[in-house]
CSV table of C-alpha atoms and ligand atoms in Angstrom, one decimal:
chain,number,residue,atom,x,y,z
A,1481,UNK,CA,-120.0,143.3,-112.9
A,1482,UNK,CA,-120.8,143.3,-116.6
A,1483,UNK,CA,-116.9,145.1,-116.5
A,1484,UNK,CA,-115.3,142.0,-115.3
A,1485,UNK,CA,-117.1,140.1,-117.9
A,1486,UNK,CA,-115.9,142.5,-120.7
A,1487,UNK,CA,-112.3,141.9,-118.7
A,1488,UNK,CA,-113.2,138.3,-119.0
A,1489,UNK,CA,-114.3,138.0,-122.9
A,1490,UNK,CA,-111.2,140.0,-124.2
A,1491,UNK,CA,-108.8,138.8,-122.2
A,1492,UNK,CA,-110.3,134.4,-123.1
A,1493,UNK,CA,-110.9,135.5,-126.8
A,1494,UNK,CA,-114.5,134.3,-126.3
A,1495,UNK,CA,-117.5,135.7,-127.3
A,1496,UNK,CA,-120.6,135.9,-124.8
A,1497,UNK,CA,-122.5,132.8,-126.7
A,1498,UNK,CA,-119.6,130.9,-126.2
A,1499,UNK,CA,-119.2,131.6,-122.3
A,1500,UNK,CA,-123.0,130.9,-122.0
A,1501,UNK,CA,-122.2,127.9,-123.4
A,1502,UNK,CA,-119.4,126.7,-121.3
A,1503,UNK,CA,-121.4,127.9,-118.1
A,1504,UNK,CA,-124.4,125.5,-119.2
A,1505,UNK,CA,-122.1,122.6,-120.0
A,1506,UNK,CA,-120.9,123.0,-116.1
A,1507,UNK,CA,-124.5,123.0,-114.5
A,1508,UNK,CA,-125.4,120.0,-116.6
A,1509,UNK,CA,-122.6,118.1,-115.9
A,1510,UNK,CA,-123.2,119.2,-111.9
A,1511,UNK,CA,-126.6,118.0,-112.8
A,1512,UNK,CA,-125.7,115.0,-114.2
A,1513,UNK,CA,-123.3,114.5,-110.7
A,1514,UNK,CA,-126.6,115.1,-108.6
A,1515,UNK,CA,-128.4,112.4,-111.0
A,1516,UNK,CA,-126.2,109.8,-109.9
A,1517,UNK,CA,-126.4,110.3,-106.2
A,1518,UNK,CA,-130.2,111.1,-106.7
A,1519,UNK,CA,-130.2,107.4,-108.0
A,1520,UNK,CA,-129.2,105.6,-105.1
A,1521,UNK,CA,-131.2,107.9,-102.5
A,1522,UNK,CA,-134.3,107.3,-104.6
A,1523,UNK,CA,-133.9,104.0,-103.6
A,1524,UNK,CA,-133.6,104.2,-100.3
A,1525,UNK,CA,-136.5,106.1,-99.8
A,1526,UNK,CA,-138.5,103.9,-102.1
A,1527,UNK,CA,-137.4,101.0,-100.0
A,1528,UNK,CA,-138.7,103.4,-96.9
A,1529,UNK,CA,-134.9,103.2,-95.4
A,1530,UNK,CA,-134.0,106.7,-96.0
A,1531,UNK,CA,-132.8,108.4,-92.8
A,1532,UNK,CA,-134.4,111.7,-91.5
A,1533,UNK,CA,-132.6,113.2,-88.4
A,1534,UNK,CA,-135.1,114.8,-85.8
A,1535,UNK,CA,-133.8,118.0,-85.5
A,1536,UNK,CA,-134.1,118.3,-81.4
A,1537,UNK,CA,-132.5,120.8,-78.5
A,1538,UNK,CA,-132.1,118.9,-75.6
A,1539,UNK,CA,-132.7,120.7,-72.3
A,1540,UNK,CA,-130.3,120.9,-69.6
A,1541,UNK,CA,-131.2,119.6,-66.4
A,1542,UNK,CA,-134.7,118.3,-67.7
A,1543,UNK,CA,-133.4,114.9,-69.4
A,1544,UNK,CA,-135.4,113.3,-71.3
A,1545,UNK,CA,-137.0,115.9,-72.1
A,1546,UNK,CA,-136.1,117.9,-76.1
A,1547,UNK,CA,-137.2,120.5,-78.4
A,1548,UNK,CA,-138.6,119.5,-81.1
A,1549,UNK,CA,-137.6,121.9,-83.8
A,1550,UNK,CA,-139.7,119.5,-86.5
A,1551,UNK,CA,-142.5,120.7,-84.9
A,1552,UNK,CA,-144.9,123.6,-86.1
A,1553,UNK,CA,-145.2,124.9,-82.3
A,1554,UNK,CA,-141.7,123.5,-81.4
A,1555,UNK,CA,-143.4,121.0,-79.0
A,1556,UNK,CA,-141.3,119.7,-75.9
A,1557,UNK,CA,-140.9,116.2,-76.6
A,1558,UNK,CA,-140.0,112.6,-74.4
A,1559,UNK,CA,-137.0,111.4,-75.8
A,1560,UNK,CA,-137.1,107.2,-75.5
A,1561,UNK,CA,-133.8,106.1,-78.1
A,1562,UNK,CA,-130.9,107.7,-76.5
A,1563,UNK,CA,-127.7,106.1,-76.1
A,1564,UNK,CA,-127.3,109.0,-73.4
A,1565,UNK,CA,-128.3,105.6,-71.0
A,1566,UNK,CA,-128.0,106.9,-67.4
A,1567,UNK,CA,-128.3,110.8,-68.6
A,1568,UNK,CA,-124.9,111.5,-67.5
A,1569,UNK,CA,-124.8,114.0,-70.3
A,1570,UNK,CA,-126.3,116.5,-67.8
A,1571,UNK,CA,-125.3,115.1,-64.6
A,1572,UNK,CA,-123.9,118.2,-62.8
A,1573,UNK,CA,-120.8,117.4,-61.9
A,1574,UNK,CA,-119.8,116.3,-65.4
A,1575,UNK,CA,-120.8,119.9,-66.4
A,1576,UNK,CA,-119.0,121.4,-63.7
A,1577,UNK,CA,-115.7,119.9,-65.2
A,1578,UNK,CA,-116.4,120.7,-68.4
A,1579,UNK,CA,-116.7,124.2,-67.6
A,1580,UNK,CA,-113.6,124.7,-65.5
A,1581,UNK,CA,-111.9,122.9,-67.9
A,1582,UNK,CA,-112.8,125.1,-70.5
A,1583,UNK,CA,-112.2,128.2,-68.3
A,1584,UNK,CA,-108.7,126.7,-67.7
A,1585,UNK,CA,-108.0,125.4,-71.0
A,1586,UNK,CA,-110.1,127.0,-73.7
A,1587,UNK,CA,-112.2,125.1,-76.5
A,1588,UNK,CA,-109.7,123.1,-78.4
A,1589,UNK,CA,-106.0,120.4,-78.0
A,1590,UNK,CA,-104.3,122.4,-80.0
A,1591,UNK,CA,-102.9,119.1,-82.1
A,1592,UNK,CA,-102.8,116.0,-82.3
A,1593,UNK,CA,-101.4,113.6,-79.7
A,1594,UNK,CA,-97.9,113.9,-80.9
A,1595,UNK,CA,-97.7,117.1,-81.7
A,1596,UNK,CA,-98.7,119.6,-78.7
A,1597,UNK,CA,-102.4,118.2,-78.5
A,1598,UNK,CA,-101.8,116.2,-75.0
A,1599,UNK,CA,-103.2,117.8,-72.4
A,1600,UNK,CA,-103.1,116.7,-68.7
A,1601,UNK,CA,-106.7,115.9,-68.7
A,1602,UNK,CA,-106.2,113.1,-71.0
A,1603,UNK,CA,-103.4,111.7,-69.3
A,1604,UNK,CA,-105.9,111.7,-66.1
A,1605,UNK,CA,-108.6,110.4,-67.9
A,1606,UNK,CA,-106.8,107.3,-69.6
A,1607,UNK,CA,-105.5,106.9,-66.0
A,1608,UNK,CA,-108.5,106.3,-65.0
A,1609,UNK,CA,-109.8,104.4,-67.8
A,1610,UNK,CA,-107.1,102.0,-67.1
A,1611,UNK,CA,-108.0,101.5,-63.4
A,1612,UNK,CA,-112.1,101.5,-64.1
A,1613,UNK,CA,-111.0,98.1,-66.3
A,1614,UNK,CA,-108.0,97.3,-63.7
A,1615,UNK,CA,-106.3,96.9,-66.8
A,1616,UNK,CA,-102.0,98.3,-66.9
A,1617,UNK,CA,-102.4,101.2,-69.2
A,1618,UNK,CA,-105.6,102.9,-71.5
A,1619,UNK,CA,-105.3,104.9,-74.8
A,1620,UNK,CA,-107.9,107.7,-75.9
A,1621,UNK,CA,-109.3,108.2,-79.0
A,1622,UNK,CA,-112.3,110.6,-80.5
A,1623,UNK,CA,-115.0,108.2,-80.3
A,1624,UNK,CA,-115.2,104.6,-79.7
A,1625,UNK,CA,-115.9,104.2,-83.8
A,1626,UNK,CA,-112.5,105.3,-84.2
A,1627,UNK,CA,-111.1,103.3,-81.8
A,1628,UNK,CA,-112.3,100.4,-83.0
A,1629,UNK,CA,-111.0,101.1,-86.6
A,1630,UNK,CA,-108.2,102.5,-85.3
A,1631,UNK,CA,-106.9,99.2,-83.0
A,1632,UNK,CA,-108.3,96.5,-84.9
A,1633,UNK,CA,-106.5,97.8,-88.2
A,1634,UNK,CA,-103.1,98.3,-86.3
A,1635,UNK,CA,-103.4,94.7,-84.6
A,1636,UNK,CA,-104.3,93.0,-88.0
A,1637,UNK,CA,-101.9,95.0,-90.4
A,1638,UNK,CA,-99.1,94.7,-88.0
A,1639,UNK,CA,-98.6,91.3,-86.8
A,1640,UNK,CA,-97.8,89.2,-89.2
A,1641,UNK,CA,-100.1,86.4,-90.5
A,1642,UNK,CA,-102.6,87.5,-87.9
A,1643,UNK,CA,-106.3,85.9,-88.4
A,1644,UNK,CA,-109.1,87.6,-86.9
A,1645,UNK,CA,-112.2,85.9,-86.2
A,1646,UNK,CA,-115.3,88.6,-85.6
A,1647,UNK,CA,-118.6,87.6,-84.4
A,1648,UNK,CA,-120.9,87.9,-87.4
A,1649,UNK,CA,-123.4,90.7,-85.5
A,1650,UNK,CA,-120.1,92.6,-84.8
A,1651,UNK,CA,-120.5,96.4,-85.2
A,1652,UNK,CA,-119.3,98.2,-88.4
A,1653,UNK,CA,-116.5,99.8,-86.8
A,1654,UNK,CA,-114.8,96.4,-86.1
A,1655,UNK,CA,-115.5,95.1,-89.3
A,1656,UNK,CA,-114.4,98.1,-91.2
A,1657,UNK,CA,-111.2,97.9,-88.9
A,1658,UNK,CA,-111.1,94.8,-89.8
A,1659,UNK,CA,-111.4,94.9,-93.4
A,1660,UNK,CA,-108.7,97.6,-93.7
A,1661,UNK,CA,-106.0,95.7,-91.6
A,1662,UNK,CA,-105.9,93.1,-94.3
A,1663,UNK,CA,-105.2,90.1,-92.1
A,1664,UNK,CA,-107.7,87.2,-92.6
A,1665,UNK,CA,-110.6,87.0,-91.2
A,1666,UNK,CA,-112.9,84.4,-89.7
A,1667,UNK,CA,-116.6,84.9,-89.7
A,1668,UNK,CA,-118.1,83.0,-86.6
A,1669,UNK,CA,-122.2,82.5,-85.9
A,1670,UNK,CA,-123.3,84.8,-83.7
A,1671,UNK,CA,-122.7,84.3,-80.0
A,1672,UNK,CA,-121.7,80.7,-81.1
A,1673,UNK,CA,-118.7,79.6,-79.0
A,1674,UNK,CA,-118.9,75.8,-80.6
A,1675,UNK,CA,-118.3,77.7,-83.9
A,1676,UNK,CA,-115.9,79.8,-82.5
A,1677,UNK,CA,-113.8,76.6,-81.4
A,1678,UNK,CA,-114.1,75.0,-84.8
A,1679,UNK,CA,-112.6,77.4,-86.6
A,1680,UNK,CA,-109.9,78.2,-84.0
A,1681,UNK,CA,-109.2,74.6,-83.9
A,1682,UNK,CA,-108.2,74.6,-87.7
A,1683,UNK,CA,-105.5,77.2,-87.4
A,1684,UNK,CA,-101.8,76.9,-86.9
A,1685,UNK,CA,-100.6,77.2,-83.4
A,1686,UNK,CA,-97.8,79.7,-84.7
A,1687,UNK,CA,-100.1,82.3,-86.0
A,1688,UNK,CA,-101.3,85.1,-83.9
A,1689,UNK,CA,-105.0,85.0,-83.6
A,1690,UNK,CA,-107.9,87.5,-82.3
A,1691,UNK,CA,-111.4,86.8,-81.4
A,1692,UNK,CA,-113.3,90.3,-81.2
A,1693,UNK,CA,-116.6,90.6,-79.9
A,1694,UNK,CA,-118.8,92.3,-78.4
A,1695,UNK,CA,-120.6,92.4,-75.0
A,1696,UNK,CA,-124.0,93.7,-75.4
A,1697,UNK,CA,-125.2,93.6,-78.7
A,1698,UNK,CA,-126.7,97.0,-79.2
A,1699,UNK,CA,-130.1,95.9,-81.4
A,1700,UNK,CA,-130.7,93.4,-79.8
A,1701,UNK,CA,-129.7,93.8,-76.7
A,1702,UNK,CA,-127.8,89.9,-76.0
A,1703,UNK,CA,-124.7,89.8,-74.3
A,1704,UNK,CA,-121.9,87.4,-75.2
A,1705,UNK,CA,-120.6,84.4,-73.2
A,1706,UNK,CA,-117.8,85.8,-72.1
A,1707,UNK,CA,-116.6,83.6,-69.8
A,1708,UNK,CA,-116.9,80.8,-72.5
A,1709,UNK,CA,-115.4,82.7,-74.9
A,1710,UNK,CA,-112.0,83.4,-72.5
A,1711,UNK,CA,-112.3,79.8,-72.0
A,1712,UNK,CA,-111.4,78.6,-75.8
A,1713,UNK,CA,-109.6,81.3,-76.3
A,1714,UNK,CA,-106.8,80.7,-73.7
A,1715,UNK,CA,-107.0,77.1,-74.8
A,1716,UNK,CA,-105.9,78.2,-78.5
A,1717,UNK,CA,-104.1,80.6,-77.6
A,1718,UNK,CA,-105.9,83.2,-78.8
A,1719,UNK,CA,-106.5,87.2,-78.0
A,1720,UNK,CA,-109.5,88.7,-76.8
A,1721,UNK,CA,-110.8,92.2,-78.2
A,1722,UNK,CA,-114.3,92.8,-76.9
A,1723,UNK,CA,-115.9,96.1,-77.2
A,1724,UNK,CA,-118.2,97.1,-73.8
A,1725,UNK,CA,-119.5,100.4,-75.9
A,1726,UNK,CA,-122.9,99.0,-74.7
A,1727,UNK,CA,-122.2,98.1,-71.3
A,1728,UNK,CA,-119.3,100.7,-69.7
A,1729,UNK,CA,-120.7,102.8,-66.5
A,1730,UNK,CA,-123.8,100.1,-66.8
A,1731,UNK,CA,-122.7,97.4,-66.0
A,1732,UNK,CA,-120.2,95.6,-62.9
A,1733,UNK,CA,-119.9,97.1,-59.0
A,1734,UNK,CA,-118.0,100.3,-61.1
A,1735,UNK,CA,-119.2,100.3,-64.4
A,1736,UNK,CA,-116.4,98.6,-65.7
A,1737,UNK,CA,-119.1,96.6,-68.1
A,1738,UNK,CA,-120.0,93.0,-68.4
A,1739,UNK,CA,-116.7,92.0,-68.1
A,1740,UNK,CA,-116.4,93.1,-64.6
A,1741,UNK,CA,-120.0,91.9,-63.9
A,1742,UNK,CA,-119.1,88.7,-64.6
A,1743,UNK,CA,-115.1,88.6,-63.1
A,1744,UNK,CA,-113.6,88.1,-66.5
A,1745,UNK,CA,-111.7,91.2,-67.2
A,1746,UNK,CA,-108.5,89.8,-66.3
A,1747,UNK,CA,-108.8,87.4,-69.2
A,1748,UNK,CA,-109.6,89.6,-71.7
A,1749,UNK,CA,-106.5,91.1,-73.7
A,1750,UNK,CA,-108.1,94.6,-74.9
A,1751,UNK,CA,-111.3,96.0,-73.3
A,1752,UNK,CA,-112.6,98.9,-75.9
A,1753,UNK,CA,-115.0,101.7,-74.4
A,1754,UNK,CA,-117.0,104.7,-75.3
A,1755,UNK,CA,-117.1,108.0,-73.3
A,1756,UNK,CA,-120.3,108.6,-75.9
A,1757,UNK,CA,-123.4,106.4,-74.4
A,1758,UNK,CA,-123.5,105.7,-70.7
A,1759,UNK,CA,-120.6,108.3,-69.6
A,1760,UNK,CA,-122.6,110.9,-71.4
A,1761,UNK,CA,-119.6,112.9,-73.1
A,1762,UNK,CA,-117.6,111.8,-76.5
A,1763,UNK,CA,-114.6,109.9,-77.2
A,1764,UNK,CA,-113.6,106.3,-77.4
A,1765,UNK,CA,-110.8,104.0,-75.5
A,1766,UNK,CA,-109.2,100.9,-75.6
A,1767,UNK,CA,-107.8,99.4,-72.2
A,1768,UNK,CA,-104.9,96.4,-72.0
A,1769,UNK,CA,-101.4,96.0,-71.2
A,1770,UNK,CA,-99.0,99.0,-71.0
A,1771,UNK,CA,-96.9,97.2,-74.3
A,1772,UNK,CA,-100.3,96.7,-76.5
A,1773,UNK,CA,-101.2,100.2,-75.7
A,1774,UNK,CA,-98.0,101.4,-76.7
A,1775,UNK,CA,-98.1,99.1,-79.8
A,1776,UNK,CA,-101.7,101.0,-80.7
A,1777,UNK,CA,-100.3,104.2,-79.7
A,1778,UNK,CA,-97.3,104.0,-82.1
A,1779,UNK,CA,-98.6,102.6,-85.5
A,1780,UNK,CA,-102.2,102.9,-85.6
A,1781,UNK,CA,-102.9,106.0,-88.0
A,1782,UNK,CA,-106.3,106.5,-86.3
A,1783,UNK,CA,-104.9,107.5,-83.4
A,1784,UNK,CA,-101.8,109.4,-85.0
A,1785,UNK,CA,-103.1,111.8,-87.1
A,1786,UNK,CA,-106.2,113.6,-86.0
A,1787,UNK,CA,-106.6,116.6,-83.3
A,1788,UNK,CA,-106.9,115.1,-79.8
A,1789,UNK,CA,-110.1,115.4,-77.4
A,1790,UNK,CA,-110.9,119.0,-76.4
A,1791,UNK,CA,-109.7,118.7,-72.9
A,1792,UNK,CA,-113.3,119.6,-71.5
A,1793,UNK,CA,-114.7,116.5,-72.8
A,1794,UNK,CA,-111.9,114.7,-71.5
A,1795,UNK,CA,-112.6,116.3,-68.4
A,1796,UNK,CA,-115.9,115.5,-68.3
A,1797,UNK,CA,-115.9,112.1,-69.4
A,1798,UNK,CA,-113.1,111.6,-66.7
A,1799,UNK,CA,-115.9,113.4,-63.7
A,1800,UNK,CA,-118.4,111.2,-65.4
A,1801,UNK,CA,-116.2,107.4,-65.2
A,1802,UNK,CA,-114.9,108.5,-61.4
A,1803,UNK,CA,-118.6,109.2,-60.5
A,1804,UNK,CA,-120.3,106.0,-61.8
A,1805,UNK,CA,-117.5,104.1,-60.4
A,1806,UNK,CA,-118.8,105.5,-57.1
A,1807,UNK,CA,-122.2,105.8,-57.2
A,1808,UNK,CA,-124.8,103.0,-58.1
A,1809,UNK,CA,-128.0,104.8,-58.1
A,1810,UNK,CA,-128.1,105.4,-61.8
A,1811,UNK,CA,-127.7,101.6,-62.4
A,1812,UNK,CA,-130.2,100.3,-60.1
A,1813,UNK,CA,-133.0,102.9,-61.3
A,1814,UNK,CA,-131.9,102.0,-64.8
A,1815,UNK,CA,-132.4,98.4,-64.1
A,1816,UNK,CA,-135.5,99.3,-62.4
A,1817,UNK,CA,-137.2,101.1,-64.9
A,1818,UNK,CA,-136.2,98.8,-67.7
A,1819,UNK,CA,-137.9,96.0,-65.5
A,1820,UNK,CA,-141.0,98.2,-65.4
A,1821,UNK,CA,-141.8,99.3,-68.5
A,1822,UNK,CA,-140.8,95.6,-69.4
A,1823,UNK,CA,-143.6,94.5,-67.5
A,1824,UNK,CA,-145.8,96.9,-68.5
A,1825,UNK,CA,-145.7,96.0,-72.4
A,1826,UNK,CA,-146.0,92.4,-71.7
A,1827,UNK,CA,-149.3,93.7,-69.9
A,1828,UNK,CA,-150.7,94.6,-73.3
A,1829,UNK,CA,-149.2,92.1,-74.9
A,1830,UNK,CA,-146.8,94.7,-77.6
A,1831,UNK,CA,-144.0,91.9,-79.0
A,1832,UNK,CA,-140.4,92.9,-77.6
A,1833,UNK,CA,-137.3,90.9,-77.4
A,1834,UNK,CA,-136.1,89.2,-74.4
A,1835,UNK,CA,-132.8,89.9,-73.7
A,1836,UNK,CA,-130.8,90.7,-70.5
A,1837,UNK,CA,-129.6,94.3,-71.2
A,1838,UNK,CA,-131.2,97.5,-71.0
A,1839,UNK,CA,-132.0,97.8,-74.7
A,1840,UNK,CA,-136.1,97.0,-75.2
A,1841,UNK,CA,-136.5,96.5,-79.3
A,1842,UNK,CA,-140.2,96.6,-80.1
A,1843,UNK,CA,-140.3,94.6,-83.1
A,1844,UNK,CA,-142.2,95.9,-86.4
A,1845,UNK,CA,-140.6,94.3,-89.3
A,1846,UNK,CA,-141.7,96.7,-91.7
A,1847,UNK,CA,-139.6,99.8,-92.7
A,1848,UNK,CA,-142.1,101.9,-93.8
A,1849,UNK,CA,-144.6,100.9,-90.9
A,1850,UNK,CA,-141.6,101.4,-88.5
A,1851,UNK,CA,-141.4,105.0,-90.2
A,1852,UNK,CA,-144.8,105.7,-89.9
A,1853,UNK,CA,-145.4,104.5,-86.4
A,1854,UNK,CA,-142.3,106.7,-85.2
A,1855,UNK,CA,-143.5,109.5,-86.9
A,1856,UNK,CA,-147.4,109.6,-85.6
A,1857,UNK,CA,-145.5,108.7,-81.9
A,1858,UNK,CA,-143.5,112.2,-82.7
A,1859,UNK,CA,-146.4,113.9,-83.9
A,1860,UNK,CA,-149.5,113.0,-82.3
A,1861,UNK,CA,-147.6,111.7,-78.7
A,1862,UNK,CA,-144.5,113.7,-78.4
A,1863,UNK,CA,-142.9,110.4,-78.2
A,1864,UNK,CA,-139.1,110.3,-79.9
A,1865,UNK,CA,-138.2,106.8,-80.9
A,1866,UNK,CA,-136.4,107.2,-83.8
A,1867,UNK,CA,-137.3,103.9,-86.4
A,1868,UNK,CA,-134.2,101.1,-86.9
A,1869,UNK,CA,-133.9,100.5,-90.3
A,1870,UNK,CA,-131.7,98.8,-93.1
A,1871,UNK,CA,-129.0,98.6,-93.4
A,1872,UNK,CA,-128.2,99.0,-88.8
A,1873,UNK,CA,-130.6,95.6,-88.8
A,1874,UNK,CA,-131.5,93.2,-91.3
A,1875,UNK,CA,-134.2,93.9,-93.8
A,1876,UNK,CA,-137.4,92.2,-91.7
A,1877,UNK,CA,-136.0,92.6,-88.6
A,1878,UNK,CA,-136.9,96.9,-88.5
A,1879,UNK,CA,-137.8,97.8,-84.5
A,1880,UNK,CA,-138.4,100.6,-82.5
A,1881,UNK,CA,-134.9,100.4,-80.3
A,1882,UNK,CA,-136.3,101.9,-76.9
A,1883,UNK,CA,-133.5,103.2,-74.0
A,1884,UNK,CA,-135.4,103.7,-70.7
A,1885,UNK,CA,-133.6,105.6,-68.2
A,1886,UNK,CA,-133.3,106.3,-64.3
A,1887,UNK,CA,-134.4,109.9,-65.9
A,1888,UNK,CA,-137.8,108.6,-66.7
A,1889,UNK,CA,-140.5,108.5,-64.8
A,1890,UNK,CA,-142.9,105.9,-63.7
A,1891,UNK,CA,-145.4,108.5,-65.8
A,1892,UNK,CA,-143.4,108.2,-69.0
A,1893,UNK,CA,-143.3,104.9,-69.1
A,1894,UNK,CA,-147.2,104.8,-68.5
A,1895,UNK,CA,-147.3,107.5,-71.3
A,1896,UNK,CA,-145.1,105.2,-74.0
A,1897,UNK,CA,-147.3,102.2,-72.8
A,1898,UNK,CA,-150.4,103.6,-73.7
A,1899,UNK,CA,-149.7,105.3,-76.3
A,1900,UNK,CA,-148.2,102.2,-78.0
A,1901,UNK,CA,-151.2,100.2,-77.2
A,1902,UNK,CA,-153.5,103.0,-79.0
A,1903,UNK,CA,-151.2,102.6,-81.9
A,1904,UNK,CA,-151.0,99.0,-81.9
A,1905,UNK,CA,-154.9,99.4,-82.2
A,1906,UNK,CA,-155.2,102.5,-84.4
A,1907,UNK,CA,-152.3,100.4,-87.3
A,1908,UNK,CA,-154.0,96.9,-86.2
A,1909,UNK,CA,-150.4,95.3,-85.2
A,1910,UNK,CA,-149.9,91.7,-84.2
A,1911,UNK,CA,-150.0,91.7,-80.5
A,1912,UNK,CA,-148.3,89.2,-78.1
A,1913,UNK,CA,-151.1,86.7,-76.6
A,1914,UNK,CA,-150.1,85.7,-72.8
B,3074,PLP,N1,-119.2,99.8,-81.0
B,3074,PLP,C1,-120.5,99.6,-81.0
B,3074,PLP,C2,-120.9,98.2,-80.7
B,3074,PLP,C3,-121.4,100.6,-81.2
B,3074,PLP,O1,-122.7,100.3,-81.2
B,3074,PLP,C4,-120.9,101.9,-81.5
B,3074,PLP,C5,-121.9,103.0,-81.7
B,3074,PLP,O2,-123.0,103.0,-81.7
B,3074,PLP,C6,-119.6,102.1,-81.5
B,3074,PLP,C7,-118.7,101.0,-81.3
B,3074,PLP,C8,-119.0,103.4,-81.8
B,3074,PLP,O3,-119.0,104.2,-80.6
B,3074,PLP,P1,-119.1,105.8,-80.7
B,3074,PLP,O4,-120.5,106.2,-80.8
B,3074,PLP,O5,-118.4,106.3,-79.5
B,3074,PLP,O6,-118.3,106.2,-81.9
């Protein structure tokens, strides 16, 4: 070592002052680096919205059950946020695909799309993305974030003088999409389809317009007029992108989301999915015509450019759509325990919003109570709802987001109940009066 320093000094021309000098220089500018950043996470935390992950080991075939690796004693722990909804993440036969796949495959595509990474299990599984929507033609991507960037960008940067009016709760994806596309964009009020009219009425006939929405809102938990929405849009002219990340394999006799539910899916131009939440897998989609596939397929750099799927996920989110188009015993148990532990909070009176989706936000409105009360559930209940914060709601507005599932039992839900209703007590928190 103190060789290749020697080596070092004679062959610079420096002496060993001035190399101390230059190595100090380095760490205090690295220093100075980390003061910056330090800055801005200081504030978060002051503001109580800095995020700490739980560090958890689910257990397979024991949903919603986890490891709490947090935990001195590593404590099993009740998992109550996950977007896992129907806990087809473990359902056996998406497992069973997964692993023949991988037996037959290996681990990775190989490439992206274009280049070598296509591998028959995608073809099958946008196949039967397309007919789960009844839609002409679907197009993977690696997670429904992505696909909403991905399509939104393409369609906005592509056809010329496009304007794309986005709900104003719309998720980040569609609005960073949206933002990167370029095109102009139109801000309506939530939900609002009077709004929505207004502005469509002010716009040329001639210019290409797309109204993208959502169908369940994911905090808190509405679901968009739909039919209303298809309604001014054909009268304008307009496209329809809605993203059913909240509602595919929920929601409609196969799972095809809100949009089937409600016998709309016809009307709607793109239908954009995740293989993430209810399918239990990874990966996002976008379903529509064979030529607006294409059109996504061909420009959008999203889609272009990155390693495809690992054909076992594909696999598996494929044996995970075909079942829940099949089967509706998830769904109604879902629905069922979602009623249930509905019921049983507005027993004890603990404020949640109404909604008609799955998704049961427990209102706090105070990050650094929402922190605390998630962290004594962890702790003292082996309860995991993990606290929604700043900036995924608005400041005011922070909740307990809580996911029942067919997975839990009438038990859990008893547990969560009564715990809650000893914390309500214990932290003195506003309770609903009947
Ligand atoms: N769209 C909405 C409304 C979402 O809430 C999310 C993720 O939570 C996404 C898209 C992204 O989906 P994914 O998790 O598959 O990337």
């Amino acid at each position: 070592m103190s060789n290749l320093v020697d080596n070092y000094l004679c062959q610079y021309k420096i002496t060993l002052r001035q190399l101390k000098n230059k190595c100090d220089e380095i760490v205090g500018d690295k220093s100075m680096h980390d003061a910056l950043f330090r800055q801005q996470l200081d504030i978060l935390k002051a503001e109580g919205n800095y995020r700490v992950f739980a560090d958890l080991k689910r257990h397979n075939g024991f949903f919603p059950r986890a490891k709490n690796f947090g935990s001195e004693n590593l404590d099993d722990v009740t998992v109550w946020c996950s977007n896992d909804y129907l806990g087809m993440g473990q359902n056996p036969k998406v497992l069973k695909a997964m692993h023949e796949a991988i037996d037959e495959c290996g681990a990775g595509a190989g490439g992206t799309r274009n280049i070598s990474g296509t591998n028959h299990y995608h073809v099958l599984l946008e196949n039967e993305l397309a007919l789960l929507h009844k839609k002409e033609s679907a197009l993977l991507f690696t997670s429904g974030y992505v696909s909403n960037w991905a399509a939104l960008s393409t369609l906005g940067a592509r056809l010329r003088n496009c304007v794309i009016l986005s709900d104003e709760l719309n998720h980040a994806s569609m609005i960073e999409g949206i933002r990167h596309s370029r095109a102009e964009k139109l801000i309506w009020k939530h939900n609002d389809v009077a709004d929505l009219e207004s502005k469509l009425s002010l716009l040329s006939p001639d210019v290409p317009k797309i109204i993208a929405f959502e169908s369940v809102y994911s905090m808190d938990g509405d679901i968009a007029p739909i039919k209303a929405i298809c309604d001014v849009a054909e009268k304008y002219g307009a496209m329809t992108y809605l993203d059913e990340v909240h509602a595919v394999g929920l929601y409609g006799a196969t799972g095809g989301g809100i949009s089937e539910q409600e016998g709309v899916a016809d009307r709607i131009t793109i239908i954009e999915g995740t293989l993430g939440k209810a399918y239990g897998v990874i990966g996002g989609y976008i379903a529509g015509s064979q030529t607006v596939c294409d059109f996504i397929r061909s420009f959008a750099s999203g889609f272009i450019f990155t390693t495809a799927l690992p054909p076992a996920a594909a696999a598996g989110a494929r044996a995970s759509v075909k079942h829940l188009r099949e089967s509706q015993l998830e769904r109604q148990r879902h629905k069922n325990q979602v009623e249930k532990l509905r019921r049983k909070l507005d027993l004890i009176g603990i404020p949640h919003l109404r909604n008609p989706s799955h998704i049961v936000p427990v209102m706090i409105k105070n990050p650094i109570k929402c922190k605390e009360i998630s962290d004594i559930l962890l702790n003292e209940y082996k309860i995991y709802v993990q606290p929604i914060n700043y900036p995924t709601v608005p400041k005011g507005t922070e909740r307990l987001r809580i996911t029942p599932s067919p997975l839990h039992s009438d038990a859990d839900i008893d547990h969560l109940v009564e715990s809650l209703k000893l914390l309500w007590q214990q932290c003195a928190l506003a309770r609903v009066v009947a």
